[in-house]
mmCIF file with all atom_site columns, C-alpha atoms in Angstrom:
data_model
loop_
_atom_site.group_PDB
_atom_site.id
_atom_site.type_symbol
_atom_site.label_atom_id
_atom_site.label_alt_id
_atom_site.label_comp_id
_atom_site.label_asym_id
_atom_site.label_entity_id
_atom_site.label_seq_id
_atom_site.pdbx_PDB_ins_code
_atom_site.Cartn_x
_atom_site.Cartn_y
_atom_site.Cartn_z
_atom_site.occupancy
_atom_site.B_iso_or_equiv
_atom_site.pdbx_formal_charge
_atom_site.auth_seq_id
_atom_site.auth_comp_id
_atom_site.auth_asym_id
_atom_site.auth_atom_id
_atom_site.pdbx_PDB_model_num
ATOM 1   C CA . MET V 1 1   ? 159.414 70.706 28.699 1.00 0.00 ? 1   MET V CA 1
ATOM 2   C CA . PRO V 1 2   ? 158.031 67.628 27.030 1.00 0.00 ? 2   PRO V CA 1
ATOM 3   C CA . LEU V 1 3   ? 156.809 64.877 29.342 1.00 0.00 ? 3   LEU V CA 1
ATOM 4   C CA . SER V 1 4   ? 159.001 62.328 27.588 1.00 0.00 ? 4   SER V CA 1
ATOM 5   C CA . GLY V 1 5   ? 162.388 62.281 25.926 1.00 0.00 ? 5   GLY V CA 1
ATOM 6   C CA . VAL V 1 6   ? 166.014 62.590 26.878 1.00 0.00 ? 6   VAL V CA 1
ATOM 7   C CA . PHE V 1 7   ? 167.875 65.896 26.892 1.00 0.00 ? 7   PHE V CA 1
ATOM 8   C CA . ALA V 1 8   ? 171.395 64.481 26.652 1.00 0.00 ? 8   ALA V CA 1
ATOM 9   C CA . ASN V 1 9   ? 173.215 67.799 26.140 1.00 0.00 ? 9   ASN V CA 1
ATOM 10  C CA . LEU V 1 10  ? 171.159 70.103 28.369 1.00 0.00 ? 10  LEU V CA 1
ATOM 11  C CA . THR V 1 11  ? 173.523 71.612 30.948 1.00 0.00 ? 11  THR V CA 1
ATOM 12  C CA . VAL V 1 12  ? 171.539 74.608 32.265 1.00 0.00 ? 12  VAL V CA 1
ATOM 13  C CA . LEU V 1 13  ? 167.797 74.868 32.844 1.00 0.00 ? 13  LEU V CA 1
ATOM 14  C CA . HIS V 1 14  ? 166.329 78.190 33.977 1.00 0.00 ? 14  HIS V CA 1
ATOM 15  C CA . LEU V 1 15  ? 162.558 78.342 34.461 1.00 0.00 ? 15  LEU V CA 1
ATOM 16  C CA . ALA V 1 16  ? 160.963 81.565 35.705 1.00 0.00 ? 16  ALA V CA 1
ATOM 17  C CA . ASP V 1 17  ? 157.355 82.683 36.134 1.00 0.00 ? 17  ASP V CA 1
ATOM 18  C CA . VAL V 1 18  ? 155.925 79.266 35.304 1.00 0.00 ? 18  VAL V CA 1
ATOM 19  C CA . ARG V 1 19  ? 152.752 77.451 36.307 1.00 0.00 ? 19  ARG V CA 1
ATOM 20  C CA . PHE V 1 20  ? 152.597 73.661 36.444 1.00 0.00 ? 20  PHE V CA 1
ATOM 21  C CA . GLN V 1 21  ? 149.193 72.046 36.089 1.00 0.00 ? 21  GLN V CA 1
ATOM 22  C CA . GLY V 1 22  ? 147.970 68.572 36.918 1.00 0.00 ? 22  GLY V CA 1
ATOM 23  C CA . ALA V 1 23  ? 150.206 65.880 38.311 1.00 0.00 ? 23  ALA V CA 1
ATOM 24  C CA . CYS V 1 24  ? 153.513 67.450 37.311 1.00 0.00 ? 24  CYS V CA 1
ATOM 25  C CA . GLU V 1 25  ? 156.563 65.373 38.131 1.00 0.00 ? 25  GLU V CA 1
ATOM 26  C CA . LEU V 1 26  ? 159.254 67.904 37.305 1.00 0.00 ? 26  LEU V CA 1
ATOM 27  C CA . GLY V 1 27  ? 161.739 65.839 39.279 1.00 0.00 ? 27  GLY V CA 1
ATOM 28  C CA . ASP V 1 28  ? 161.325 62.967 36.824 1.00 0.00 ? 28  ASP V CA 1
ATOM 29  C CA . VAL V 1 29  ? 162.177 65.270 33.932 1.00 0.00 ? 29  VAL V CA 1
ATOM 30  C CA . LEU V 1 30  ? 165.267 66.540 35.789 1.00 0.00 ? 30  LEU V CA 1
ATOM 31  C CA . SER V 1 31  ? 166.516 63.065 36.683 1.00 0.00 ? 31  SER V CA 1
ATOM 32  C CA . THR V 1 32  ? 169.848 61.668 35.533 1.00 0.00 ? 32  THR V CA 1
ATOM 33  C CA . ALA V 1 33  ? 168.043 59.336 33.126 1.00 0.00 ? 33  ALA V CA 1
ATOM 34  C CA . ARG V 1 34  ? 166.372 62.259 31.315 1.00 0.00 ? 34  ARG V CA 1
ATOM 35  C CA . CYS V 1 35  ? 168.961 65.049 31.763 1.00 0.00 ? 35  CYS V CA 1
ATOM 36  C CA . PRO V 1 36  ? 172.300 63.279 32.216 1.00 0.00 ? 36  PRO V CA 1
ATOM 37  C CA . SER V 1 37  ? 174.382 66.435 31.627 1.00 0.00 ? 37  SER V CA 1
ATOM 38  C CA . LEU V 1 38  ? 172.352 68.930 33.682 1.00 0.00 ? 38  LEU V CA 1
ATOM 39  C CA . ARG V 1 39  ? 174.744 70.988 35.819 1.00 0.00 ? 39  ARG V CA 1
ATOM 40  C CA . ARG V 1 40  ? 172.654 73.985 36.891 1.00 0.00 ? 40  ARG V CA 1
ATOM 41  C CA . LEU V 1 41  ? 168.965 74.303 37.737 1.00 0.00 ? 41  LEU V CA 1
ATOM 42  C CA . VAL V 1 42  ? 167.264 77.638 38.405 1.00 0.00 ? 42  VAL V CA 1
ATOM 43  C CA . LEU V 1 43  ? 163.563 77.611 39.238 1.00 0.00 ? 43  LEU V CA 1
ATOM 44  C CA . HIS V 1 44  ? 162.019 80.958 40.219 1.00 0.00 ? 44  HIS V CA 1
ATOM 45  C CA . ASP V 1 45  ? 158.445 82.079 40.777 1.00 0.00 ? 45  ASP V CA 1
ATOM 46  C CA . ALA V 1 46  ? 156.748 78.775 40.019 1.00 0.00 ? 46  ALA V CA 1
ATOM 47  C CA . GLN V 1 47  ? 153.248 77.653 40.928 1.00 0.00 ? 47  GLN V CA 1
ATOM 48  C CA . GLY V 1 48  ? 151.739 74.189 41.064 1.00 0.00 ? 48  GLY V CA 1
ATOM 49  C CA . LEU V 1 49  ? 154.626 72.156 42.482 1.00 0.00 ? 49  LEU V CA 1
ATOM 50  C CA . SER V 1 50  ? 153.531 70.612 45.757 1.00 0.00 ? 50  SER V CA 1
ATOM 51  C CA . ASN V 1 51  ? 156.218 67.930 45.818 1.00 0.00 ? 51  ASN V CA 1
ATOM 52  C CA . LEU V 1 52  ? 159.583 68.449 44.140 1.00 0.00 ? 52  LEU V CA 1
ATOM 53  C CA . ALA V 1 53  ? 161.956 65.478 44.169 1.00 0.00 ? 53  ALA V CA 1
ATOM 54  C CA . ILE V 1 54  ? 165.272 66.106 42.414 1.00 0.00 ? 54  ILE V CA 1
ATOM 55  C CA . ARG V 1 55  ? 167.544 63.105 41.924 1.00 0.00 ? 55  ARG V CA 1
ATOM 56  C CA . SER V 1 56  ? 170.566 63.859 39.788 1.00 0.00 ? 56  SER V CA 1
ATOM 57  C CA . GLU V 1 57  ? 174.098 62.535 39.508 1.00 0.00 ? 57  GLU V CA 1
ATOM 58  C CA . SER V 1 58  ? 175.256 65.551 37.469 1.00 0.00 ? 58  SER V CA 1
ATOM 59  C CA . LEU V 1 59  ? 173.781 68.664 39.144 1.00 0.00 ? 59  LEU V CA 1
ATOM 60  C CA . LEU V 1 60  ? 176.326 71.073 40.597 1.00 0.00 ? 60  LEU V CA 1
ATOM 61  C CA . SER V 1 61  ? 174.059 74.026 41.436 1.00 0.00 ? 61  SER V CA 1
ATOM 62  C CA . VAL V 1 62  ? 170.369 74.388 42.357 1.00 0.00 ? 62  VAL V CA 1
ATOM 63  C CA . ASP V 1 63  ? 168.652 77.731 42.931 1.00 0.00 ? 63  ASP V CA 1
ATOM 64  C CA . LEU V 1 64  ? 164.990 77.600 44.032 1.00 0.00 ? 64  LEU V CA 1
ATOM 65  C CA . CYS V 1 65  ? 163.041 80.781 44.748 1.00 0.00 ? 65  CYS V CA 1
ATOM 66  C CA . SER V 1 66  ? 159.353 81.420 45.439 1.00 0.00 ? 66  SER V CA 1
ATOM 67  C CA . LEU V 1 67  ? 157.845 78.026 44.684 1.00 0.00 ? 67  LEU V CA 1
ATOM 68  C CA . GLU V 1 68  ? 154.252 78.807 45.603 1.00 0.00 ? 68  GLU V CA 1
ATOM 69  C CA . GLY V 1 69  ? 152.470 75.804 47.088 1.00 0.00 ? 69  GLY V CA 1
ATOM 70  C CA . LEU V 1 70  ? 155.573 73.693 47.686 1.00 0.00 ? 70  LEU V CA 1
ATOM 71  C CA . GLN V 1 71  ? 154.930 71.252 50.525 1.00 0.00 ? 71  GLN V CA 1
ATOM 72  C CA . GLN V 1 72  ? 157.863 68.869 50.241 1.00 0.00 ? 72  GLN V CA 1
ATOM 73  C CA . LEU V 1 73  ? 161.353 69.098 48.757 1.00 0.00 ? 73  LEU V CA 1
ATOM 74  C CA . THR V 1 74  ? 163.717 66.184 48.234 1.00 0.00 ? 74  THR V CA 1
ATOM 75  C CA . VAL V 1 75  ? 167.188 66.640 46.761 1.00 0.00 ? 75  VAL V CA 1
ATOM 76  C CA . VAL V 1 76  ? 169.508 63.689 46.199 1.00 0.00 ? 76  VAL V CA 1
ATOM 77  C CA . ALA V 1 77  ? 172.506 64.998 44.292 1.00 0.00 ? 77  ALA V CA 1
ATOM 78  C CA . PRO V 1 78  ? 175.916 63.537 45.122 1.00 0.00 ? 78  PRO V CA 1
ATOM 79  C CA . MET V 1 79  ? 177.820 66.152 43.056 1.00 0.00 ? 79  MET V CA 1
ATOM 80  C CA . LEU V 1 80  ? 175.828 69.218 44.200 1.00 0.00 ? 80  LEU V CA 1
ATOM 81  C CA . ARG V 1 81  ? 178.113 72.032 45.367 1.00 0.00 ? 81  ARG V CA 1
ATOM 82  C CA . GLU V 1 82  ? 175.706 74.992 45.652 1.00 0.00 ? 82  GLU V CA 1
ATOM 83  C CA . LEU V 1 83  ? 172.127 75.073 46.938 1.00 0.00 ? 83  LEU V CA 1
ATOM 84  C CA . CYS V 1 84  ? 169.977 78.156 47.445 1.00 0.00 ? 84  CYS V CA 1
ATOM 85  C CA . ILE V 1 85  ? 166.418 78.031 48.842 1.00 0.00 ? 85  ILE V CA 1
ATOM 86  C CA . ILE V 1 86  ? 164.471 81.300 49.053 1.00 0.00 ? 86  ILE V CA 1
ATOM 87  C CA . ASN V 1 87  ? 160.798 81.685 50.044 1.00 0.00 ? 87  ASN V CA 1
ATOM 88  C CA . CYS V 1 88  ? 159.772 78.214 48.913 1.00 0.00 ? 88  CYS V CA 1
ATOM 89  C CA . PHE V 1 89  ? 157.894 77.319 52.118 1.00 0.00 ? 89  PHE V CA 1
ATOM 90  C CA . PHE V 1 90  ? 156.571 80.792 52.902 1.00 0.00 ? 90  PHE V CA 1
ATOM 91  C CA . MET V 1 91  ? 154.055 80.571 55.773 1.00 0.00 ? 91  MET V CA 1
ATOM 92  C CA . ARG V 1 92  ? 154.034 76.749 55.683 1.00 0.00 ? 92  ARG V CA 1
ATOM 93  C CA . GLN V 1 93  ? 155.733 74.019 57.650 1.00 0.00 ? 93  GLN V CA 1
ATOM 94  C CA . PRO V 1 94  ? 158.889 73.207 55.686 1.00 0.00 ? 94  PRO V CA 1
ATOM 95  C CA . VAL V 1 95  ? 159.467 69.561 54.808 1.00 0.00 ? 95  VAL V CA 1
ATOM 96  C CA . ALA V 1 96  ? 162.798 68.920 53.120 1.00 0.00 ? 96  ALA V CA 1
ATOM 97  C CA . ASP V 1 97  ? 165.293 66.089 52.833 1.00 0.00 ? 97  ASP V CA 1
ATOM 98  C CA . ILE V 1 98  ? 168.610 67.134 51.308 1.00 0.00 ? 98  ILE V CA 1
ATOM 99  C CA . SER V 1 99  ? 171.383 64.671 50.486 1.00 0.00 ? 99  SER V CA 1
ATOM 100 C CA . ALA V 1 100 ? 174.357 66.478 48.963 1.00 0.00 ? 100 ALA V CA 1
ATOM 101 C CA . PRO V 1 101 ? 177.579 65.159 50.511 1.00 0.00 ? 101 PRO V CA 1
ATOM 102 C CA . VAL V 1 102 ? 179.939 67.562 48.673 1.00 0.00 ? 102 VAL V CA 1
ATOM 103 C CA . LEU V 1 103 ? 177.812 70.692 49.220 1.00 0.00 ? 103 LEU V CA 1
ATOM 104 C CA . GLU V 1 104 ? 180.092 73.705 49.706 1.00 0.00 ? 104 GLU V CA 1
ATOM 105 C CA . LYS V 1 105 ? 177.657 76.649 49.644 1.00 0.00 ? 105 LYS V CA 1
ATOM 106 C CA . LEU V 1 106 ? 174.220 76.690 51.238 1.00 0.00 ? 106 LEU V CA 1
ATOM 107 C CA . GLY V 1 107 ? 171.859 79.646 51.181 1.00 0.00 ? 107 GLY V CA 1
ATOM 108 C CA . TRP V 1 108 ? 168.616 79.237 53.147 1.00 0.00 ? 108 TRP V CA 1
ATOM 109 C CA . SER V 1 109 ? 166.287 82.228 53.331 1.00 0.00 ? 109 SER V CA 1
ATOM 110 C CA . ASP V 1 110 ? 163.085 80.495 54.287 1.00 0.00 ? 110 ASP V CA 1
ATOM 111 C CA . VAL V 1 111 ? 161.179 79.004 57.185 1.00 0.00 ? 111 VAL V CA 1
ATOM 112 C CA . TYR V 1 112 ? 163.342 76.413 58.929 1.00 0.00 ? 112 TYR V CA 1
ATOM 113 C CA . ASP V 1 113 ? 162.376 73.668 61.357 1.00 0.00 ? 113 ASP V CA 1
ATOM 114 C CA . PRO V 1 114 ? 165.063 71.104 62.255 1.00 0.00 ? 114 PRO V CA 1
ATOM 115 C CA . ARG V 1 115 ? 162.337 68.530 62.969 1.00 0.00 ? 115 ARG V CA 1
ATOM 116 C CA . SER V 1 116 ? 161.191 68.517 59.337 1.00 0.00 ? 116 SER V CA 1
ATOM 117 C CA . VAL V 1 117 ? 164.203 69.802 57.387 1.00 0.00 ? 117 VAL V CA 1
ATOM 118 C CA . GLN V 1 118 ? 166.923 67.183 57.175 1.00 0.00 ? 118 GLN V CA 1
ATOM 119 C CA . PHE V 1 119 ? 170.404 67.604 55.749 1.00 0.00 ? 119 PHE V CA 1
ATOM 120 C CA . GLY V 1 120 ? 172.718 64.676 55.237 1.00 0.00 ? 120 GLY V CA 1
ATOM 121 C CA . GLU V 1 121 ? 176.434 64.915 55.944 1.00 0.00 ? 121 GLU V CA 1
ATOM 122 C CA . LEU V 1 122 ? 177.728 68.440 55.224 1.00 0.00 ? 122 LEU V CA 1
ATOM 123 C CA . ALA V 1 123 ? 181.442 67.874 55.797 1.00 0.00 ? 123 ALA V CA 1
ATOM 124 C CA . GLN V 1 124 ? 182.429 70.008 52.775 1.00 0.00 ? 124 GLN V CA 1
ATOM 125 C CA . LEU V 1 125 ? 180.242 73.028 53.653 1.00 0.00 ? 125 LEU V CA 1
ATOM 126 C CA . ARG V 1 126 ? 182.335 76.212 53.515 1.00 0.00 ? 126 ARG V CA 1
ATOM 127 C CA . ILE V 1 127 ? 179.716 78.958 53.165 1.00 0.00 ? 127 ILE V CA 1
ATOM 128 C CA . LEU V 1 128 ? 176.375 79.164 54.951 1.00 0.00 ? 128 LEU V CA 1
ATOM 129 C CA . VAL V 1 129 ? 174.104 82.154 54.372 1.00 0.00 ? 129 VAL V CA 1
ATOM 130 C CA . THR V 1 130 ? 170.834 82.387 56.264 1.00 0.00 ? 130 THR V CA 1
ATOM 131 C CA . GLY V 1 131 ? 168.197 85.040 56.320 1.00 0.00 ? 131 GLY V CA 1
ATOM 132 C CA . CYS V 1 132 ? 164.674 85.786 57.298 1.00 0.00 ? 132 CYS V CA 1
ATOM 133 C CA . PHE V 1 133 ? 161.927 84.047 55.380 1.00 0.00 ? 133 PHE V CA 1
ATOM 134 C CA . ALA V 1 134 ? 160.640 87.346 53.987 1.00 0.00 ? 134 ALA V CA 1
ATOM 135 C CA . GLY V 1 135 ? 163.374 87.314 51.375 1.00 0.00 ? 135 GLY V CA 1
ATOM 136 C CA . THR V 1 136 ? 166.148 89.476 52.792 1.00 0.00 ? 136 THR V CA 1
ATOM 137 C CA . TRP V 1 137 ? 169.637 88.059 53.028 1.00 0.00 ? 137 TRP V CA 1
ATOM 138 C CA . LEU V 1 138 ? 170.481 89.404 56.470 1.00 0.00 ? 138 LEU V CA 1
ATOM 139 C CA . THR V 1 139 ? 174.213 89.210 55.939 1.00 0.00 ? 139 THR V CA 1
ATOM 140 C CA . THR V 1 140 ? 174.600 90.623 52.441 1.00 0.00 ? 140 THR V CA 1
ATOM 141 C CA . SER V 1 141 ? 171.693 92.672 51.152 1.00 0.00 ? 141 SER V CA 1
ATOM 142 C CA . THR V 1 142 ? 169.369 95.433 52.251 1.00 0.00 ? 142 THR V CA 1
ATOM 143 C CA . SER V 1 143 ? 166.964 94.852 49.392 1.00 0.00 ? 143 SER V CA 1
ATOM 144 C CA . TRP V 1 144 ? 163.693 93.032 50.074 1.00 0.00 ? 144 TRP V CA 1
ATOM 145 C CA . ARG V 1 145 ? 164.329 90.995 46.910 1.00 0.00 ? 145 ARG V CA 1
ATOM 146 C CA . PRO V 1 146 ? 167.104 88.404 47.246 1.00 0.00 ? 146 PRO V CA 1
ATOM 147 C CA . GLN V 1 147 ? 170.110 88.893 45.042 1.00 0.00 ? 147 GLN V CA 1
ATOM 148 C CA . PRO V 1 148 ? 170.902 86.215 42.463 1.00 0.00 ? 148 PRO V CA 1
ATOM 149 C CA . TYR V 1 149 ? 172.643 83.296 44.104 1.00 0.00 ? 149 TYR V CA 1
ATOM 150 C CA . SER V 1 150 ? 175.882 83.835 42.212 1.00 0.00 ? 150 SER V CA 1
ATOM 151 C CA . GLN V 1 151 ? 176.082 87.386 43.600 1.00 0.00 ? 151 GLN V CA 1
ATOM 152 C CA . THR V 1 152 ? 175.020 86.528 47.136 1.00 0.00 ? 152 THR V CA 1
ATOM 153 C CA . LEU V 1 153 ? 177.288 83.601 47.920 1.00 0.00 ? 153 LEU V CA 1
ATOM 154 C CA . ARG V 1 154 ? 180.805 84.372 46.831 1.00 0.00 ? 154 ARG V CA 1
ATOM 155 C CA . THR V 1 155 ? 183.890 82.391 47.651 1.00 0.00 ? 155 THR V CA 1
#
């Protein structure tokens, strides 16, 4: 994605097998100011993101899987309904701050430490799927590779 510009009509962004170099501020690109219509973000098998800060008024769904090198995750998304985190903090201390007051579905298959992973109010949460940090959804799959979020968390 270009480092500047507005993507006014972008509703879905799916990035897979990507490498970010230098001081990448992907969160700035995904912000409401740059992507005001973004509803769904899928980021799989990415390298080079040590700090990912997502601040979006429009996001409804975020699916993050295998973000090699991620040290800190911040999500501030007042309309977010679905969040899936898989193997983003593998073998590292997870540091995450999630503010998503209308979140309904949460999938967390990763290292978890309540001292460093903070969730805001989750009054709307209806579905919680947890699993081991090696990638297996303990409740729904026998495969070592996690199923796509839409198949794993069903209403």
